[in-house]
PDB file of C-alpha atoms in Angstrom:
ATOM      1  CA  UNK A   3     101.897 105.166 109.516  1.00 36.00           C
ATOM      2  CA  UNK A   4     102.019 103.914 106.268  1.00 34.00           C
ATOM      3  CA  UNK A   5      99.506 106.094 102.935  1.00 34.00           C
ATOM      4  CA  UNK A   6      96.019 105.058 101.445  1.00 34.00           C
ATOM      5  CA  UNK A   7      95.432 103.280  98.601  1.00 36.00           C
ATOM      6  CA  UNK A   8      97.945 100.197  98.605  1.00 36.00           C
ATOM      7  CA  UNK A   9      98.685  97.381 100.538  1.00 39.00           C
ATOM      8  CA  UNK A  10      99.793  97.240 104.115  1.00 36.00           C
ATOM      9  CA  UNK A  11     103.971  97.745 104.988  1.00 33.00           C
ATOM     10  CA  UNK A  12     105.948  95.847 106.817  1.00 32.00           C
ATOM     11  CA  UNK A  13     109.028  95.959 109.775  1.00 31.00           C
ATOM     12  CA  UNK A  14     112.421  96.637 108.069  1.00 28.00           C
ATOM     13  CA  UNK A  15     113.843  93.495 107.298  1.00 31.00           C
ATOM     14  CA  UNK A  16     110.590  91.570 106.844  1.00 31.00           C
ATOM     15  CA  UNK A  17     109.479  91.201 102.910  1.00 30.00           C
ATOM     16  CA  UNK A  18     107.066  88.022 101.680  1.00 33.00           C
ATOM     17  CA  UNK A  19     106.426  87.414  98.257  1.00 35.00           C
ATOM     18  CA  UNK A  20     103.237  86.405  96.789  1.00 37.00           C
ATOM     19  CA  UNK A  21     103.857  82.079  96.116  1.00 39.00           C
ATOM     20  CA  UNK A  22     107.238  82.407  98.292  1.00 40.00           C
ATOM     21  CA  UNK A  23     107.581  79.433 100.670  1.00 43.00           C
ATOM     22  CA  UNK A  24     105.818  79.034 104.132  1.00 46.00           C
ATOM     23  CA  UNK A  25     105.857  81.583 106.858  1.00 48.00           C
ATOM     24  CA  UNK A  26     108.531  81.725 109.118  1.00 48.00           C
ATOM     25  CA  UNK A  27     108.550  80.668 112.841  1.00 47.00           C
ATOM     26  CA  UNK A  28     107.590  83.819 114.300  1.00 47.00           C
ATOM     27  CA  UNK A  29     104.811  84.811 111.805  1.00 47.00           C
ATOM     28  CA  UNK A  30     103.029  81.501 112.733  1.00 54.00           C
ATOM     29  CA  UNK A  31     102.351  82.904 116.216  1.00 63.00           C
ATOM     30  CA  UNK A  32     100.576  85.562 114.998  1.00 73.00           C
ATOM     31  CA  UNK A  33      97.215  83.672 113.763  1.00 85.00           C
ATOM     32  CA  UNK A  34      95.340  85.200 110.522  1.00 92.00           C
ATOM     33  CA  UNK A  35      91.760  87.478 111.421  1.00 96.00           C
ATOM     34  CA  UNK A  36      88.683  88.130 109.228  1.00 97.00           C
ATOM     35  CA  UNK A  37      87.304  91.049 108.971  1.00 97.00           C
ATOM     36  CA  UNK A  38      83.674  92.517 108.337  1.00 98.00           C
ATOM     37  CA  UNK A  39      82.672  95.609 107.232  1.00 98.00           C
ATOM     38  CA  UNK A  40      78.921  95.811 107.421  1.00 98.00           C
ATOM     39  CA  UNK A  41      76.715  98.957 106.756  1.00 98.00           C
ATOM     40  CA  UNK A  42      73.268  99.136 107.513  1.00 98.00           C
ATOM     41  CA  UNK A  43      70.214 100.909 105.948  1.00 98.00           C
ATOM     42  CA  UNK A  44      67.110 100.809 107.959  1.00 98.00           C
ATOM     43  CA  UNK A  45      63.704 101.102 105.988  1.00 98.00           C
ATOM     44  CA  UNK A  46      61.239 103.786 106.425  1.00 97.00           C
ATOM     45  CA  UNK A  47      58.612 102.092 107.725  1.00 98.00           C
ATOM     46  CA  UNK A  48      60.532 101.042 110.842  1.00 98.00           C
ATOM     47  CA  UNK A  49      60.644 104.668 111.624  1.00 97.00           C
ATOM     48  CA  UNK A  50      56.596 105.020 111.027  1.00 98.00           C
ATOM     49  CA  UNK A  51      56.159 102.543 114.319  1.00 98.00           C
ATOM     50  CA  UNK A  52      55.439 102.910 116.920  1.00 98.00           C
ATOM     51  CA  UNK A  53      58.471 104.837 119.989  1.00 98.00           C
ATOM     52  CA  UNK A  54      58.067 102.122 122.706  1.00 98.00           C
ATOM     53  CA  UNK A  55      58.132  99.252 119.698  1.00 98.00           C
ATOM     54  CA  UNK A  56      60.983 100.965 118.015  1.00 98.00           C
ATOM     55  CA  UNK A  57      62.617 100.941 121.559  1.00 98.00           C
ATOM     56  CA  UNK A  58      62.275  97.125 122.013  1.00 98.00           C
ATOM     57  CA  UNK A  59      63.829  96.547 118.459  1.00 98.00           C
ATOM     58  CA  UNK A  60      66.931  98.489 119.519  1.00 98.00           C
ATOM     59  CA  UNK A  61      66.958  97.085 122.856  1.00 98.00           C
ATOM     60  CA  UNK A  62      66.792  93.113 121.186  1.00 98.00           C
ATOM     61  CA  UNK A  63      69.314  94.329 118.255  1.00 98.00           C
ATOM     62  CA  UNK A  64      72.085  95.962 120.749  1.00 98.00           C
ATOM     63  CA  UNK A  65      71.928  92.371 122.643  1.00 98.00           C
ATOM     64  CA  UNK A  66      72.621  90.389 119.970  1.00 98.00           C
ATOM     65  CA  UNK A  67      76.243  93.111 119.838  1.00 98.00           C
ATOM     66  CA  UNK A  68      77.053  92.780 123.240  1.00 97.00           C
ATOM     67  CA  UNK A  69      76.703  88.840 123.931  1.00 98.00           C
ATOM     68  CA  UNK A  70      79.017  88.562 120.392  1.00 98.00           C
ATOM     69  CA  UNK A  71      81.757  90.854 121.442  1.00 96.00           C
ATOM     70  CA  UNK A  72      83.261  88.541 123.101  1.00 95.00           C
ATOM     71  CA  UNK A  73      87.251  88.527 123.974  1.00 92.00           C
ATOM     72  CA  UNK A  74      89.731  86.540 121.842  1.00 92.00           C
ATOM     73  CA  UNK A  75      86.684  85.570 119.913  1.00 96.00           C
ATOM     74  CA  UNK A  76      85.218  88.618 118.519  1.00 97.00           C
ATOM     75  CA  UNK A  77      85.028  91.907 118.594  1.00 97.00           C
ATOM     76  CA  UNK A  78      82.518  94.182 117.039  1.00 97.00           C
ATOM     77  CA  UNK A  79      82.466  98.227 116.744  1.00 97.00           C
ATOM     78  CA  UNK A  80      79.716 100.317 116.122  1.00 98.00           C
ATOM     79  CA  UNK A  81      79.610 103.166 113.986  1.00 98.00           C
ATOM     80  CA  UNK A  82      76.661 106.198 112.953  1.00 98.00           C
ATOM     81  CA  UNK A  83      76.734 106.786 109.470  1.00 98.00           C
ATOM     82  CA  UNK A  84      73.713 108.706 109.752  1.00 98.00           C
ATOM     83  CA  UNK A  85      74.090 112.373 107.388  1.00 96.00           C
ATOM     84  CA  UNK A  86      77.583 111.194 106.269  1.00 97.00           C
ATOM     85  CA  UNK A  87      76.190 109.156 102.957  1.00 95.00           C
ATOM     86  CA  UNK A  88      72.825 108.265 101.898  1.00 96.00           C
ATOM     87  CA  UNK A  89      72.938 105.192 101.400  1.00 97.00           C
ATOM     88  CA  UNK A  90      73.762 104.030 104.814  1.00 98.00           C
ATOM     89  CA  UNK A  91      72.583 104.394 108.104  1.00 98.00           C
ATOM     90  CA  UNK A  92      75.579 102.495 110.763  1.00 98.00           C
ATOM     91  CA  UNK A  93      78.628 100.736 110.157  1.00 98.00           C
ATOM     92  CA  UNK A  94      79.872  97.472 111.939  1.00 98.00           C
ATOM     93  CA  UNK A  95      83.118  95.998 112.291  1.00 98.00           C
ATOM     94  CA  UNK A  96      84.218  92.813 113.174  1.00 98.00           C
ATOM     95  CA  UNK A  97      87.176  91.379 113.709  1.00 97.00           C
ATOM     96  CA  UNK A  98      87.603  87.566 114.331  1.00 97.00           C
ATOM     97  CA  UNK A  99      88.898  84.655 113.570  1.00 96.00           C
ATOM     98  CA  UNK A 100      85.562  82.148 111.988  1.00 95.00           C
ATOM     99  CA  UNK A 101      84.272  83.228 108.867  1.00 97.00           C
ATOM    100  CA  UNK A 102      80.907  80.761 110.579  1.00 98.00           C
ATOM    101  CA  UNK A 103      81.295  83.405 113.485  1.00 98.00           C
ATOM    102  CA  UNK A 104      80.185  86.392 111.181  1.00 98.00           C
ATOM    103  CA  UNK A 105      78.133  84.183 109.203  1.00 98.00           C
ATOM    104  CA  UNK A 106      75.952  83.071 112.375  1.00 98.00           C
ATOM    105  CA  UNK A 107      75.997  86.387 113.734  1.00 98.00           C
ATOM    106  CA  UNK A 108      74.892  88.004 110.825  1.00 98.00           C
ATOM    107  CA  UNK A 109      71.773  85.723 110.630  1.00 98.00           C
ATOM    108  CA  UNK A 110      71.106  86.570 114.336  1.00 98.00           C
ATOM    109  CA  UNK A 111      71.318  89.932 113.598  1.00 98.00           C
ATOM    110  CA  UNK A 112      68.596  89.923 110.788  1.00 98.00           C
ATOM    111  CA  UNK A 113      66.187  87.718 112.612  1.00 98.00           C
ATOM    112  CA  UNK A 114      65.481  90.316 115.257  1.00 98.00           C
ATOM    113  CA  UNK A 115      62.907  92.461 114.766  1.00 98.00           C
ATOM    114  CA  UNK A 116      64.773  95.491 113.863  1.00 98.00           C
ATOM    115  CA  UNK A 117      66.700  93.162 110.849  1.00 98.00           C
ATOM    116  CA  UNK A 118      63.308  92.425 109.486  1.00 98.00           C
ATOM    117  CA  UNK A 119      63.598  96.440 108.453  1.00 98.00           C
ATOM    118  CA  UNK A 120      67.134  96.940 107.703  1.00 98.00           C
ATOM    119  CA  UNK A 121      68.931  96.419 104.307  1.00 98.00           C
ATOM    120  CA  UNK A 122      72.823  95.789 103.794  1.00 98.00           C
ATOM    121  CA  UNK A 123      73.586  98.434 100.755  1.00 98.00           C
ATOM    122  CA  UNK A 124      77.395  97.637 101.309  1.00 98.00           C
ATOM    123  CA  UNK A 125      79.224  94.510 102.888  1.00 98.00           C
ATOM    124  CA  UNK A 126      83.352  93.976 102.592  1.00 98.00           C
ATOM    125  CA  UNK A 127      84.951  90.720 103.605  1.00 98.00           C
ATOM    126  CA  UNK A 128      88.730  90.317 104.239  1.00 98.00           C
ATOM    127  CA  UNK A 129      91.049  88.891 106.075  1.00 97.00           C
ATOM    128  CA  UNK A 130      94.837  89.986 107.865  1.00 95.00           C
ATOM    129  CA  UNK A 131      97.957  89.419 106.051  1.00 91.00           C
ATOM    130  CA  UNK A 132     101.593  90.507 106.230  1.00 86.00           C
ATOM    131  CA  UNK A 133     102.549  92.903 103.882  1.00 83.00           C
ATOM    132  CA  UNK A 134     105.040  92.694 100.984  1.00 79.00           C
ATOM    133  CA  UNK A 135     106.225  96.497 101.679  1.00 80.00           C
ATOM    134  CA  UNK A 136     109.162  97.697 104.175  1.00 69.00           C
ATOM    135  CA  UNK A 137     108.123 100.421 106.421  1.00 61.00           C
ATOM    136  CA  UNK A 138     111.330 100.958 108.265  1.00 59.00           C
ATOM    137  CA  UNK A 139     109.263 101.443 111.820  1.00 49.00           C
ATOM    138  CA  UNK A 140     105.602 102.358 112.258  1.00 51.00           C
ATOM    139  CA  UNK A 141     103.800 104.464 114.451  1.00 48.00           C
ATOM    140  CA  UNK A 142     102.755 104.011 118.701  1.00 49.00           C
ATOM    141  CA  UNK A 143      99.688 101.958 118.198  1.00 45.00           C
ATOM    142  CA  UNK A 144      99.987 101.051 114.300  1.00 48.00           C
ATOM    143  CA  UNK A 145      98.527  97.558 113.730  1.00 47.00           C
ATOM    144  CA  UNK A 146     101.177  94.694 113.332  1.00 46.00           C
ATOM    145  CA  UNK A 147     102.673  94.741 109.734  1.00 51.00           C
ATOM    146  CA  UNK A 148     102.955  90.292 110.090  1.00 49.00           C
ATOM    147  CA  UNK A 149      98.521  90.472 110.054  1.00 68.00           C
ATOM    148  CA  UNK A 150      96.533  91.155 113.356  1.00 80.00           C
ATOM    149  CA  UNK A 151      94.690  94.680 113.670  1.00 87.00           C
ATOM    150  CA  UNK A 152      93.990  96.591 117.204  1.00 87.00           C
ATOM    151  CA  UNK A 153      91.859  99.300 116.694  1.00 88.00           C
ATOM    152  CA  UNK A 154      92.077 102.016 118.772  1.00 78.00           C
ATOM    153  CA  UNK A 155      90.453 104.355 120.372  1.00 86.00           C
ATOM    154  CA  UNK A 156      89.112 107.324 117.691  1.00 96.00           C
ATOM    155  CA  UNK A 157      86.024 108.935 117.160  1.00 98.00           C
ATOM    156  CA  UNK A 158      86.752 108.655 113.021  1.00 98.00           C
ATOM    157  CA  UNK A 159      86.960 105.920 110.977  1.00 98.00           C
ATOM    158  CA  UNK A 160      87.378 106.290 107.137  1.00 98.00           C
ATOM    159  CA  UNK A 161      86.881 103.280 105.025  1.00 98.00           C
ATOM    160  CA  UNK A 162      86.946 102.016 101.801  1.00 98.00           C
ATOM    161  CA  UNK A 163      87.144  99.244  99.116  1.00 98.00           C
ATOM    162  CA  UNK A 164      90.375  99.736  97.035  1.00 97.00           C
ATOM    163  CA  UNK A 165      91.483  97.677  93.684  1.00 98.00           C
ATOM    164  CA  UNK A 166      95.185  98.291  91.998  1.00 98.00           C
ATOM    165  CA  UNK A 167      95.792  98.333  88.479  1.00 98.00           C
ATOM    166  CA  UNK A 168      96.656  94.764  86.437  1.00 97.00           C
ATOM    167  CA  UNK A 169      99.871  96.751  85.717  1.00 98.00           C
ATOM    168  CA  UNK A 170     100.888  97.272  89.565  1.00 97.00           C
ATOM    169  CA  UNK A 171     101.375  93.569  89.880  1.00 97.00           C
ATOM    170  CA  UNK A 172     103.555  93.223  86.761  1.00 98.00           C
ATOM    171  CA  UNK A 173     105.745  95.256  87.764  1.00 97.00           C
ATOM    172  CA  UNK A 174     109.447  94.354  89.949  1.00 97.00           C
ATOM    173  CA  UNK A 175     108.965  94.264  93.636  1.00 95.00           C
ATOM    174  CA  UNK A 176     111.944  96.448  93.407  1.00 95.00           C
ATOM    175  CA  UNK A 177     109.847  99.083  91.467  1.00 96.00           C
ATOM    176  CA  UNK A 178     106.612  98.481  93.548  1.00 95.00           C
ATOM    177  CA  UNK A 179     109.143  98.876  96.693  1.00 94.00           C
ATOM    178  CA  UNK A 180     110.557 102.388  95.000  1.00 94.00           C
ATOM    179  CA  UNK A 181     106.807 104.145  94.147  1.00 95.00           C
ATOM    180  CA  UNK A 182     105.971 102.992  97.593  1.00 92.00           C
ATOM    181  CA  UNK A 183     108.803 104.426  99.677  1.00 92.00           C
ATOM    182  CA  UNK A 184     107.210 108.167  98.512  1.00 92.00           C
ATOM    183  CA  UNK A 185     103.863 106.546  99.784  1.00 89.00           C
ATOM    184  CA  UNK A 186     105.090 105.797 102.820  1.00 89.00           C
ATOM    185  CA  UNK A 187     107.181 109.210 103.587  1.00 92.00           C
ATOM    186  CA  UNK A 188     103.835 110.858 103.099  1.00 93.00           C
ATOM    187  CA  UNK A 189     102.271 108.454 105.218  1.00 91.00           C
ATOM    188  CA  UNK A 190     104.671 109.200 108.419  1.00 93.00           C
ATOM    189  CA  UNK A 191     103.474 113.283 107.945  1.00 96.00           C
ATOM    190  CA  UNK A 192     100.250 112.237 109.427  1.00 97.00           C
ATOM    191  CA  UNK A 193     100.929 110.001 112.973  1.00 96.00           C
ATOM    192  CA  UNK A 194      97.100 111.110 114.324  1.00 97.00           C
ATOM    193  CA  UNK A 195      95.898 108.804 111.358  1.00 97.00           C
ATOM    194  CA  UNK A 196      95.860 105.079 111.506  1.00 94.00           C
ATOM    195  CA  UNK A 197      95.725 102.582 108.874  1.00 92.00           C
ATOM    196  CA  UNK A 198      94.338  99.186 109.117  1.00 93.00           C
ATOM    197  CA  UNK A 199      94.913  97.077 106.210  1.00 92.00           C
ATOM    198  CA  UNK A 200      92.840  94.075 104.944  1.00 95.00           C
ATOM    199  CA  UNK A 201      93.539  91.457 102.171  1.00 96.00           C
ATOM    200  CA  UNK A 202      90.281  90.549 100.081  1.00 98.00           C
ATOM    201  CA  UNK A 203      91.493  88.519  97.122  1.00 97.00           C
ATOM    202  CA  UNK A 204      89.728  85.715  96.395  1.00 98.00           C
ATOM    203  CA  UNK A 205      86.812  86.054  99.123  1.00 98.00           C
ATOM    204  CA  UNK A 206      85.133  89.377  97.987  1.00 98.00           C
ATOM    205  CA  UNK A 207      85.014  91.641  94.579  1.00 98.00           C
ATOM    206  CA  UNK A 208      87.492  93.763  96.044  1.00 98.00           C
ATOM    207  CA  UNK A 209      91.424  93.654  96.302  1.00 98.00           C
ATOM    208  CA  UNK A 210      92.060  95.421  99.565  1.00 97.00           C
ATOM    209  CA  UNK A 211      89.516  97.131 102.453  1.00 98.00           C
ATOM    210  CA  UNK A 212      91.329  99.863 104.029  1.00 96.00           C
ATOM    211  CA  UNK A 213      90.117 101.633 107.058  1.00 97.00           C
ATOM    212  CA  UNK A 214      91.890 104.675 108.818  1.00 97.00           C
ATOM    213  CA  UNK A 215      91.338 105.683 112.634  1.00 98.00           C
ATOM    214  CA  UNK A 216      91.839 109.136 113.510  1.00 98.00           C
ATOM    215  CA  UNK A 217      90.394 111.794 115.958  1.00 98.00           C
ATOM    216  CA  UNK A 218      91.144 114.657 113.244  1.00 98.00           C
ATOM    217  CA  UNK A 219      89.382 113.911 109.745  1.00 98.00           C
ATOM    218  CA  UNK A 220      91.119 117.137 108.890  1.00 98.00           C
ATOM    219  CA  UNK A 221      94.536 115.172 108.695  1.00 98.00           C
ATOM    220  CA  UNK A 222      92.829 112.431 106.915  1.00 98.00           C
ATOM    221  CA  UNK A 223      91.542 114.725 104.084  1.00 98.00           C
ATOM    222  CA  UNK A 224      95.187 116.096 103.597  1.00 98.00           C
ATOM    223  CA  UNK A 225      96.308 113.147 103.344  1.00 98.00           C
ATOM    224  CA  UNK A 226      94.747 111.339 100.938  1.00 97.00           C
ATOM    225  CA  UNK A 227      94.890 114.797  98.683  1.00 97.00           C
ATOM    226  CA  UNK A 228      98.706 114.855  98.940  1.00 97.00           C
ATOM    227  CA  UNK A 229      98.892 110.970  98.091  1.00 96.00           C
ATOM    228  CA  UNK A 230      96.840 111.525  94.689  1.00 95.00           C
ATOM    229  CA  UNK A 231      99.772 113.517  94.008  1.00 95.00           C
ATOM    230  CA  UNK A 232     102.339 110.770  94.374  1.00 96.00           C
ATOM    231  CA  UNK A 233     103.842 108.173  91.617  1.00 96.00           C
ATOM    232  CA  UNK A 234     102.019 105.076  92.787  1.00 96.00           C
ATOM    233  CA  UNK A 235      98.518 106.599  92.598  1.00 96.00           C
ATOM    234  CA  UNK A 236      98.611 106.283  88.830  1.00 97.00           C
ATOM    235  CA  UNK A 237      97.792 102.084  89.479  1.00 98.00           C
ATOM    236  CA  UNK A 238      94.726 102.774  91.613  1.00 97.00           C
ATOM    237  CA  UNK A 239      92.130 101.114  89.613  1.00 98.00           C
ATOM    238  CA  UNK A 240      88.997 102.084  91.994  1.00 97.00           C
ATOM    239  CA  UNK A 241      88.595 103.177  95.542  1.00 97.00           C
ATOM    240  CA  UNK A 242      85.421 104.110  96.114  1.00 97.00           C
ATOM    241  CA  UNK A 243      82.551 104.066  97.826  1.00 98.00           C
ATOM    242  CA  UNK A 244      84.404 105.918 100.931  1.00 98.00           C
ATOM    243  CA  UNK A 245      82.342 105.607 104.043  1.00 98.00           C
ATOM    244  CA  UNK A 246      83.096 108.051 107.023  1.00 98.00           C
ATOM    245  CA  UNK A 247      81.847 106.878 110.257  1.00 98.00           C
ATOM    246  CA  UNK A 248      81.672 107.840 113.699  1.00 98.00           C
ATOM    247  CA  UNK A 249      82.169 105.545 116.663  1.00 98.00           C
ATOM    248  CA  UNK A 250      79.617 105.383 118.890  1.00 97.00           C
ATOM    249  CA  UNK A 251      78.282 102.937 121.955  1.00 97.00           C
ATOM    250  CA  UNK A 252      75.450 100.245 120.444  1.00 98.00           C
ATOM    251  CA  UNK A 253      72.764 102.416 122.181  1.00 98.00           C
ATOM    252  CA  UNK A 254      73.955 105.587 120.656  1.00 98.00           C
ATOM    253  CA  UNK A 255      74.244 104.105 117.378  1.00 98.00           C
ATOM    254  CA  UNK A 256      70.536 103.038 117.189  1.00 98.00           C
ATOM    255  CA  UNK A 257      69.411 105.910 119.107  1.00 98.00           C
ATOM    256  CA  UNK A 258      70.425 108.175 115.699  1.00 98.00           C
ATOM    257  CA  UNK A 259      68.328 105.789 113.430  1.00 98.00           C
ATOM    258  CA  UNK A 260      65.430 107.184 114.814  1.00 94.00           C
TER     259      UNK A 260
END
């Protein structure tokens, strides 16, 4: 299990620098994902109309989910974010490989009637990469370090846009490596929380999207307060807003807008 805040870590043995030459043999099996973060804020009005006409929107909206989860193609969880910000109403995440899958998607999604009420407060693009970092092992079910994500099975998900310090990236990878190896010890005191990684540079405002699994959001808030203690925390430049989000079935999901 590697911390919060930083970039993803990697099998022992397996480093890639930033410019270094191509990947080897074996990474190029492992083909590169995008990933979608998308939250949801449905308007007021659309809870003013009428129950049977509010049923037919979620009915038309949770369609559109199902035909696009589709195996090897995409797949799409759906979280409630309902009382847990604001802001935000539910949470989906998509994992694929087409950044013209999420884009058509999308559009499908907001052309149903339901879309024509809902606004998108928050919306992180990245993709998979192989970290830089050497974990030494990772946990049963950790995503693979060389760049695909699994997600698993957890109630919780805790997520978050993250940007490092100009500084961090100055620095030797042999220093990085060192405030990181106290990152990663703290990491491994927490196995019920899992970390999936995401690389944003270049195709969103943000560095990194981080999202962490986990049944217990008791471990994840212990966590992250022992990692603000570490070295490495003094190069986080910004990681907020932090969205915590309950998995849920389609159905349920829209059931709790209202």
């Amino acid at each position: 299990m590697a911390g919060t805040l930083t970039e993803p870590v990697a099998g022992a043995g397996e480093t890639t620098q930033a410019g270094e030459a191509p990947a080897k043999h074996e990474e190029k099996k492992i083909q590169r994902q995008m990933v979608s973060f998308t939250f949801y804020k449905v308007m007021p009005e659309w809870r003013r109309l009428p129950a049977e006409e509010r049923a037919e929107h979620k009915r038309q909206f949770a369609a559109i989910l199902k035909r696009w989860n589709q195996p090897g193609r995409l797949l799409g969880l759906t979280y409630s974010t309902v009382g847990m910000r604001g802001d935000v109403d539910m949470a989906l995440w998509r994992i694929c490989y087409s950044a013209e899958d999420l884009n058509q998607m999308s559009a499908e999604l907001l052309a149903s009637p339901l879309g024509g009420y809902l606004e998108t407060p928050h919306n992180f693009l990245a993709m998979t990469k192989r970290s830089q970092y050497l974990i030494g092992h990772e946990h049963e079910g950790q995503h693979d370090s060389r760049g695909s994500i699994r997600p698993g099975g957890q109630k919780y998900i805790f997520i978050y846009p993250f940007w490092k310090t100009r500084a961090w990236y100055l620095l030797p990878m042999e220093e990085r490596q060192r405030l990181m190896n106290e990152h990663i010890r703290i990491g491994h005191l927490f196995p019920r929380v899992k970390l999936n990684t995401t690389y944003s540079f270049g195709i969103d405002d943000q560095e990194f999207v981080v999202a962490f699994e986990s049944n217990f959001p008791e471990d994840f808030l212990d966590l992250v307060q022992q990692l603000r203690e570490t070295e490495i925390s003094a190069y986080t430049l910004k990681d907020t807003p932090i969205f915590t989000c309950i998995r849920m079935t389609p159905e349920e999901m829209l059931d709790r807008l209202g």
